[in-house]
Amino acid sequence: MRILITGGAGFIGRHVVDKLRDAGQDTVVLDLLHPAAHRRSAIDDVDGSVVRTDVRDAAAVATALARVDVVVHQAAMVGMGADLADLPEYVGCNDLGTAVLLAAMARAGVARLVLASSMVVYGEGAYTCPQHGSARPATRAAAALAAGRFEACCPHCAAAMYPGEVDEDAPLQPRSVYAATKVAQEHLASAWAAACGGSVVALRYHNVYGPGMPRDTPYSGVAAIFRSALEAGRPPRVFEDGAQRRDFVHVADVAEANLLAIAATGSGEGFRPYNIASGTPTTVGTMAATLADAMHGPAPVVTGEYRAGDVRHVVGSTLRARRDLGYVARTELSDGMRDFAVAPLRS
């Protein structure tokens, strides 16, 4: 089988490519080597087989699709970004890039797609109010955050709610520019599948960490930001009260999910989303403490700071991925953080 991987020189993309090559698959790797994800030393280290091109270049994408059976679309700008000046580049890379790719796939007759999506499409996760049952909270008010009131409240009675697991049928409520572009990618892929009889497996990654992660930039994940602080001898600075719940999933498990998803694109049509997580949620504060312990560094400092657009709790159910894909994460947080503490990162 011939597989095209966009963004294949990136953090997750490299792990997917390595898994595919180890499995004996024929791979074509495209990557723009965007400076938001690739600093100079990382670019110099890129495999010579990577075709450096932009997925917005229709002619280059058409050439890359020759004899391809499946596309794994990892290419995207990720993270919160520096500020709203990034908005056009996020939309260009993520949404226009996806549209150009899908149009080229339709022309080439390639009907199988694995899409790298994200848990950010949900906004806040699932919550239950003691009085009103299941409810989706409104965006947290800046005044409440500044006063240290971090928990999401019931939109009906303003009572504190209990967080739970969000499943793939939950409404999509993006609360950042990046999140909005990931929702748009999903909608484009769904419309493409309906129009051409294609098969899309969308993997909604939760908080991915592991070897090859970019170092501390506005486009990095929180695990890399904490590790950069610890390497400099500084304590990780944990925002809010550190009790916000997330699911940190090791990149090796995410790469395996992509292989399972490739197989699944051959067994059905339409658009099917899946949460890809460890299945063992934790708090950001606990993750920071686990990493600090693994690196023998200073304990985290809880700062009470907050960022506009951050959500309080988002934890995904992995039941559907286990049932349909056979996906089960193998890496425990403590083991993964010990590995991450010494793993090479992208400088």
CSV table of C-alpha atoms in Angstrom, one decimal:
chain,number,residue,atom,x,y,z
A,1,MET,CA,0.0,0.0,0.0
A,2,ARG,CA,1.2,3.5,-0.9
A,3,ILE,CA,0.5,6.1,1.8
A,4,LEU,CA,0.9,9.9,1.6
A,5,ILE,CA,1.6,11.6,4.9
A,6,THR,CA,1.3,15.4,5.0
A,7,GLY,CA,3.2,17.0,7.8
A,8,GLY,CA,5.3,13.9,8.0
A,9,ALA,CA,8.4,15.7,9.3
A,10,GLY,CA,6.6,17.1,12.2
A,11,PHE,CA,6.3,15.8,15.8
A,12,ILE,CA,3.5,13.3,15.4
A,13,GLY,CA,4.1,12.8,11.6
A,14,ARG,CA,7.6,11.5,12.1
A,15,HIS,CA,6.4,8.8,14.5
A,16,VAL,CA,3.6,7.8,12.1
A,17,VAL,CA,6.1,7.6,9.2
A,18,ASP,CA,8.5,5.5,11.2
A,19,LYS,CA,5.7,3.1,12.2
A,20,LEU,CA,4.6,2.8,8.6
A,21,ARG,CA,8.1,2.1,7.3
A,22,ASP,CA,8.7,-0.4,10.0
A,23,ALA,CA,5.5,-2.2,8.8
A,24,GLY,CA,6.9,-2.3,5.3
A,25,GLN,CA,4.6,0.3,3.8
A,26,ASP,CA,5.5,2.6,0.9
A,27,THR,CA,5.4,6.2,2.1
A,28,VAL,CA,5.4,9.6,0.4
A,29,VAL,CA,6.1,12.4,2.9
A,30,LEU,CA,5.2,16.0,2.4
A,31,ASP,CA,6.1,18.8,4.8
A,32,LEU,CA,6.3,22.6,4.5
A,33,LEU,CA,8.8,22.8,7.4
A,34,HIS,CA,6.9,25.7,8.7
A,35,PRO,CA,8.9,27.8,11.1
A,36,ALA,CA,6.2,27.6,13.8
A,37,ALA,CA,7.0,23.9,14.1
A,38,HIS,CA,10.5,23.6,12.6
A,39,ARG,CA,13.5,25.6,13.8
A,40,ARG,CA,16.7,25.7,11.8
A,41,SER,CA,18.3,22.7,13.6
A,42,ALA,CA,15.2,20.6,13.1
A,43,ILE,CA,15.1,21.4,9.4
A,44,ASP,CA,18.7,20.4,9.0
A,45,ASP,CA,17.8,17.1,10.6
A,46,VAL,CA,14.9,16.2,8.3
A,47,ASP,CA,15.1,13.0,6.3
A,48,GLY,CA,16.1,13.5,2.7
A,49,SER,CA,13.1,11.6,1.5
A,50,VAL,CA,10.8,14.4,2.7
A,51,VAL,CA,9.3,16.4,-0.2
A,52,ARG,CA,9.4,20.0,1.0
A,53,THR,CA,6.2,21.6,-0.3
A,54,ASP,CA,3.0,23.3,0.9
A,55,VAL,CA,-0.3,21.4,0.8
A,56,ARG,CA,-1.7,24.6,-0.6
A,57,ASP,CA,0.3,24.0,-3.8
A,58,ALA,CA,-2.2,22.1,-5.9
A,59,ALA,CA,0.3,21.0,-8.5
A,60,ALA,CA,2.7,19.6,-6.0
A,61,VAL,CA,0.0,17.8,-4.2
A,62,ALA,CA,-1.3,16.3,-7.4
A,63,THR,CA,2.1,14.9,-8.2
A,64,ALA,CA,2.5,13.5,-4.7
A,65,LEU,CA,-0.8,11.6,-5.0
A,66,ALA,CA,0.3,9.5,-7.9
A,67,ARG,CA,-0.5,5.8,-7.1
A,68,VAL,CA,-1.4,6.7,-3.5
A,69,ASP,CA,-4.0,4.5,-1.8
A,70,VAL,CA,-4.5,6.4,1.5
A,71,VAL,CA,-3.7,9.9,2.8
A,72,VAL,CA,-2.7,10.6,6.4
A,73,HIS,CA,-3.2,14.4,6.8
A,74,GLN,CA,-1.1,15.6,9.8
A,75,ALA,CA,-0.1,18.9,8.4
A,76,ALA,CA,-1.3,21.8,10.5
A,77,MET,CA,-0.4,24.8,12.6
A,78,VAL,CA,-1.1,23.8,16.2
A,79,GLY,CA,-1.2,25.3,19.7
A,80,MET,CA,-2.6,28.6,20.9
A,81,GLY,CA,-0.3,30.7,18.7
A,82,ALA,CA,1.3,34.1,19.6
A,83,ASP,CA,-1.7,36.3,19.1
A,84,LEU,CA,-4.6,37.0,16.7
A,85,ALA,CA,-2.1,38.1,14.1
A,86,ASP,CA,-1.6,34.4,13.5
A,87,LEU,CA,-5.2,34.0,12.5
A,88,PRO,CA,-4.7,34.2,8.7
A,89,GLU,CA,-1.8,31.7,8.8
A,90,TYR,CA,-3.8,29.2,10.9
A,91,VAL,CA,-6.8,29.4,8.4
A,92,GLY,CA,-4.5,29.2,5.4
A,93,CYS,CA,-2.4,26.3,6.6
A,94,ASN,CA,-5.2,24.3,8.2
A,95,ASP,CA,-8.3,25.0,6.3
A,96,LEU,CA,-7.2,26.2,2.8
A,97,GLY,CA,-4.5,23.5,2.9
A,98,THR,CA,-7.1,20.8,3.7
A,99,ALA,CA,-9.4,22.1,0.9
A,100,VAL,CA,-6.6,21.9,-1.7
A,101,LEU,CA,-5.7,18.4,-0.6
A,102,LEU,CA,-9.3,17.1,-0.7
A,103,ALA,CA,-9.9,18.6,-4.1
A,104,ALA,CA,-6.7,17.0,-5.4
A,105,MET,CA,-7.7,13.6,-3.8
A,106,ALA,CA,-11.1,13.8,-5.6
A,107,ARG,CA,-9.4,14.4,-8.9
A,108,ALA,CA,-6.9,11.6,-8.4
A,109,GLY,CA,-9.6,9.2,-7.2
A,110,VAL,CA,-8.0,8.7,-3.8
A,111,ALA,CA,-10.9,8.1,-1.4
A,112,ARG,CA,-9.3,7.1,1.9
A,113,LEU,CA,-8.3,9.7,4.5
A,114,VAL,CA,-7.0,9.7,8.0
A,115,LEU,CA,-7.4,13.2,9.4
A,116,ALA,CA,-5.4,14.5,12.4
A,117,SER,CA,-8.1,16.4,14.4
A,118,SER,CA,-8.0,17.4,18.1
A,119,MET,CA,-10.0,17.4,21.3
A,120,VAL,CA,-10.0,21.2,21.0
A,121,VAL,CA,-13.1,20.9,18.8
A,122,TYR,CA,-15.2,20.2,21.9
A,123,GLY,CA,-14.3,23.4,23.7
A,124,GLU,CA,-15.2,22.4,27.3
A,125,GLY,CA,-15.7,18.7,28.0
A,126,ALA,CA,-18.8,17.0,29.4
A,127,TYR,CA,-20.4,18.3,32.6
A,128,THR,CA,-23.3,17.4,34.9
A,129,CYS,CA,-25.2,19.9,37.1
A,130,PRO,CA,-26.7,18.3,40.2
A,131,GLN,CA,-30.0,20.0,39.5
A,132,HIS,CA,-30.2,20.2,35.7
A,133,GLY,CA,-28.2,17.2,34.6
A,134,SER,CA,-26.0,17.2,31.5
A,135,ALA,CA,-25.2,20.8,30.5
A,136,ARG,CA,-22.6,22.6,28.4
A,137,PRO,CA,-21.1,25.6,30.3
A,138,ALA,CA,-20.7,29.0,28.8
A,139,THR,CA,-17.3,30.5,28.2
A,140,ARG,CA,-15.7,31.4,31.5
A,141,ALA,CA,-15.8,35.1,32.3
A,142,ALA,CA,-12.6,37.0,32.6
A,143,ALA,CA,-13.8,38.6,35.9
A,144,ALA,CA,-14.4,35.1,37.4
A,145,LEU,CA,-11.0,33.9,36.3
A,146,ALA,CA,-9.2,37.0,37.6
A,147,ALA,CA,-10.9,36.3,41.0
A,148,GLY,CA,-9.7,32.8,41.0
A,149,ARG,CA,-13.0,31.2,40.2
A,150,PHE,CA,-11.9,28.6,37.7
A,151,GLU,CA,-14.6,26.0,37.6
A,152,ALA,CA,-17.2,26.0,34.9
A,153,CYS,CA,-20.7,26.8,36.1
A,154,CYS,CA,-24.2,25.6,35.0
A,155,PRO,CA,-25.6,27.9,32.4
A,156,HIS,CA,-29.1,27.5,34.0
A,157,CYS,CA,-28.4,28.0,37.8
A,158,ALA,CA,-24.7,29.0,38.0
A,159,ALA,CA,-23.9,26.0,40.3
A,160,ALA,CA,-20.6,24.3,40.1
A,161,MET,CA,-20.7,21.3,37.7
A,162,TYR,CA,-19.0,17.9,37.8
A,163,PRO,CA,-16.8,17.1,34.8
A,164,GLY,CA,-17.1,13.8,33.0
A,165,GLU,CA,-16.0,12.1,29.7
A,166,VAL,CA,-16.9,13.7,26.4
A,167,ASP,CA,-17.8,11.3,23.6
A,168,GLU,CA,-17.6,11.9,19.8
A,169,ASP,CA,-21.3,12.8,19.5
A,170,ALA,CA,-20.9,15.9,21.7
A,171,PRO,CA,-21.6,19.3,20.0
A,172,LEU,CA,-18.5,21.1,18.7
A,173,GLN,CA,-17.8,24.4,20.4
A,174,PRO,CA,-14.4,25.7,19.4
A,175,ARG,CA,-13.0,28.4,21.7
A,176,SER,CA,-9.7,29.4,20.0
A,177,VAL,CA,-8.5,30.1,16.5
A,178,TYR,CA,-6.8,26.7,16.3
A,179,ALA,CA,-9.9,25.0,17.5
A,180,ALA,CA,-12.1,26.7,14.9
A,181,THR,CA,-9.7,25.6,12.1
A,182,LYS,CA,-9.8,22.0,13.3
A,183,VAL,CA,-13.7,22.1,13.3
A,184,ALA,CA,-13.5,23.5,9.8
A,185,GLN,CA,-11.1,20.7,8.7
A,186,GLU,CA,-13.6,18.1,10.0
A,187,HIS,CA,-16.5,19.7,8.2
A,188,LEU,CA,-14.6,19.9,4.9
A,189,ALA,CA,-13.6,16.2,5.2
A,190,SER,CA,-17.1,15.2,6.0
A,191,ALA,CA,-18.5,17.1,3.0
A,192,TRP,CA,-15.8,15.6,0.8
A,193,ALA,CA,-16.6,12.1,1.9
A,194,ALA,CA,-20.3,12.6,1.2
A,195,ALA,CA,-19.7,14.0,-2.2
A,196,CYS,CA,-17.2,11.4,-3.5
A,197,GLY,CA,-18.1,8.3,-1.4
A,198,GLY,CA,-14.9,8.7,0.5
A,199,SER,CA,-13.9,7.2,3.9
A,200,VAL,CA,-12.6,9.5,6.6
A,201,VAL,CA,-11.3,8.5,10.0
A,202,ALA,CA,-10.8,11.7,12.1
A,203,LEU,CA,-8.5,11.2,15.1
A,204,ARG,CA,-9.3,13.7,17.8
A,205,TYR,CA,-5.9,13.8,19.6
A,206,HIS,CA,-5.9,14.7,23.3
A,207,ASN,CA,-2.7,16.1,24.8
A,208,VAL,CA,0.1,14.4,22.9
A,209,TYR,CA,3.7,14.4,24.3
A,210,GLY,CA,6.8,12.4,23.7
A,211,PRO,CA,10.2,12.4,21.9
A,212,GLY,CA,10.6,14.9,19.1
A,213,MET,CA,8.2,17.4,20.6
A,214,PRO,CA,9.1,21.0,19.7
A,215,ARG,CA,10.6,23.0,22.6
A,216,ASP,CA,9.0,25.9,24.3
A,217,THR,CA,7.2,28.0,21.7
A,218,PRO,CA,3.7,29.5,21.4
A,219,TYR,CA,2.9,26.5,19.3
A,220,SER,CA,4.2,23.9,21.7
A,221,GLY,CA,2.2,21.7,24.1
A,222,VAL,CA,2.2,22.3,27.8
A,223,ALA,CA,4.5,19.3,28.5
A,224,ALA,CA,7.3,20.8,26.4
A,225,ILE,CA,6.8,24.1,28.1
A,226,PHE,CA,7.2,22.5,31.5
A,227,ARG,CA,10.2,20.5,30.4
A,228,SER,CA,12.0,23.6,29.0
A,229,ALA,CA,11.5,25.3,32.4
A,230,LEU,CA,12.9,22.3,34.3
A,231,GLU,CA,15.9,22.0,32.0
A,232,ALA,CA,16.7,25.6,32.8
A,233,GLY,CA,16.4,24.8,36.6
A,234,ARG,CA,13.1,26.6,36.9
A,235,PRO,CA,9.9,25.2,38.3
A,236,PRO,CA,7.1,24.6,35.9
A,237,ARG,CA,4.5,27.4,36.2
A,238,VAL,CA,1.1,25.8,36.3
A,239,PHE,CA,-1.8,28.1,35.4
A,240,GLU,CA,-5.1,28.5,37.3
A,241,ASP,CA,-5.1,26.2,40.3
A,242,GLY,CA,-3.5,23.2,38.6
A,243,ALA,CA,-6.7,21.1,38.9
A,244,GLN,CA,-7.8,21.4,35.3
A,245,ARG,CA,-8.3,17.9,33.9
A,246,ARG,CA,-6.7,16.6,30.7
A,247,ASP,CA,-5.6,13.3,29.1
A,248,PHE,CA,-1.9,13.1,28.2
A,249,VAL,CA,-1.3,10.5,25.6
A,250,HIS,CA,2.2,9.3,24.5
A,251,VAL,CA,3.1,9.9,20.8
A,252,ALA,CA,3.8,6.2,20.3
A,253,ASP,CA,0.2,5.4,21.1
A,254,VAL,CA,-1.0,8.1,18.8
A,255,ALA,CA,1.2,6.7,16.0
A,256,GLU,CA,-0.3,3.3,16.5
A,257,ALA,CA,-3.8,4.8,16.4
A,258,ASN,CA,-2.9,6.1,12.9
A,259,LEU,CA,-2.0,2.7,11.7
A,260,LEU,CA,-5.3,1.3,13.0
A,261,ALA,CA,-7.1,4.2,11.4
A,262,ILE,CA,-5.5,3.5,8.0
A,263,ALA,CA,-6.9,0.0,8.1
A,264,ALA,CA,-10.3,1.3,9.1
A,265,THR,CA,-10.5,3.6,6.1
A,266,GLY,CA,-10.8,0.4,4.0
A,267,SER,CA,-13.8,-0.9,5.8
A,268,GLY,CA,-16.5,1.8,5.3
A,269,GLU,CA,-17.5,5.1,3.8
A,270,GLY,CA,-18.3,8.5,5.4
A,271,PHE,CA,-16.9,10.5,8.3
A,272,ARG,CA,-16.1,8.8,11.6
A,273,PRO,CA,-14.4,10.7,14.5
A,274,TYR,CA,-12.6,9.1,17.4
A,275,ASN,CA,-11.0,10.3,20.6
A,276,ILE,CA,-7.4,9.3,20.9
A,277,ALA,CA,-6.3,9.5,24.5
A,278,SER,CA,-4.7,7.4,27.2
A,279,GLY,CA,-7.9,6.7,28.9
A,280,THR,CA,-6.4,7.7,32.2
A,281,PRO,CA,-7.0,11.4,32.7
A,282,THR,CA,-5.1,13.5,35.2
A,283,THR,CA,-4.7,17.1,36.2
A,284,VAL,CA,-2.2,19.5,34.7
A,285,GLY,CA,-0.7,20.0,38.2
A,286,THR,CA,-0.2,16.2,38.6
A,287,MET,CA,1.4,16.0,35.2
A,288,ALA,CA,3.8,18.8,36.0
A,289,ALA,CA,4.7,17.2,39.3
A,290,THR,CA,5.3,13.8,37.6
A,291,LEU,CA,7.6,15.4,35.1
A,292,ALA,CA,9.5,17.4,37.7
A,293,ASP,CA,10.0,14.3,39.7
A,294,ALA,CA,11.2,12.4,36.7
A,295,MET,CA,13.7,15.2,35.9
A,296,HIS,CA,14.7,15.6,39.6
A,297,GLY,CA,13.8,19.3,39.3
A,298,PRO,CA,12.0,21.9,41.4
A,299,ALA,CA,8.4,21.3,42.2
A,300,PRO,CA,5.8,23.1,40.1
A,301,VAL,CA,4.5,26.5,41.2
A,302,VAL,CA,0.8,27.1,40.9
A,303,THR,CA,0.4,30.7,39.7
A,304,GLY,CA,-3.3,31.4,39.4
A,305,GLU,CA,-2.6,32.9,36.0
A,306,TYR,CA,-5.0,32.1,33.1
A,307,ARG,CA,-5.2,32.4,29.3
A,308,ALA,CA,-8.2,33.5,27.4
A,309,GLY,CA,-9.5,30.6,25.3
A,310,ASP,CA,-8.3,27.9,27.7
A,311,VAL,CA,-11.0,25.5,28.9
A,312,ARG,CA,-11.3,24.0,32.3
A,313,HIS,CA,-11.8,20.3,31.8
A,314,VAL,CA,-11.8,18.2,28.7
A,315,VAL,CA,-11.4,14.4,28.9
A,316,GLY,CA,-12.5,12.1,26.1
A,317,SER,CA,-14.1,8.7,26.2
A,318,THR,CA,-12.1,6.1,24.2
A,319,LEU,CA,-14.8,3.5,24.1
A,320,ARG,CA,-15.6,4.1,20.4
A,321,ALA,CA,-11.9,3.9,19.4
A,322,ARG,CA,-11.5,0.7,21.4
A,323,ARG,CA,-14.6,-0.9,19.8
A,324,ASP,CA,-14.1,0.2,16.2
A,325,LEU,CA,-10.4,0.5,15.8
A,326,GLY,CA,-9.0,-1.8,18.4
A,327,TYR,CA,-7.2,1.1,19.9
A,328,VAL,CA,-5.8,0.8,23.5
A,329,ALA,CA,-3.1,3.1,24.8
A,330,ARG,CA,-0.1,1.3,26.2
A,331,THR,CA,1.9,4.0,27.9
A,332,GLU,CA,1.2,4.9,31.5
A,333,LEU,CA,1.8,8.6,32.5
A,334,SER,CA,4.6,7.8,34.9
A,335,ASP,CA,6.5,5.7,32.4
A,336,GLY,CA,5.8,8.2,29.6
A,337,MET,CA,7.1,11.1,31.6
A,338,ARG,CA,10.3,9.2,32.6
A,339,ASP,CA,10.8,8.6,28.9
A,340,PHE,CA,10.0,12.2,28.0
A,341,ALA,CA,12.3,13.6,30.7
A,342,VAL,CA,15.4,12.4,28.7
A,343,ALA,CA,14.0,12.1,25.2
A,344,PRO,CA,15.4,14.4,22.5
A,345,LEU,CA,13.2,17.4,21.7
A,346,ARG,CA,13.2,19.5,18.6
A,347,SER,CA,15.3,22.6,19.2
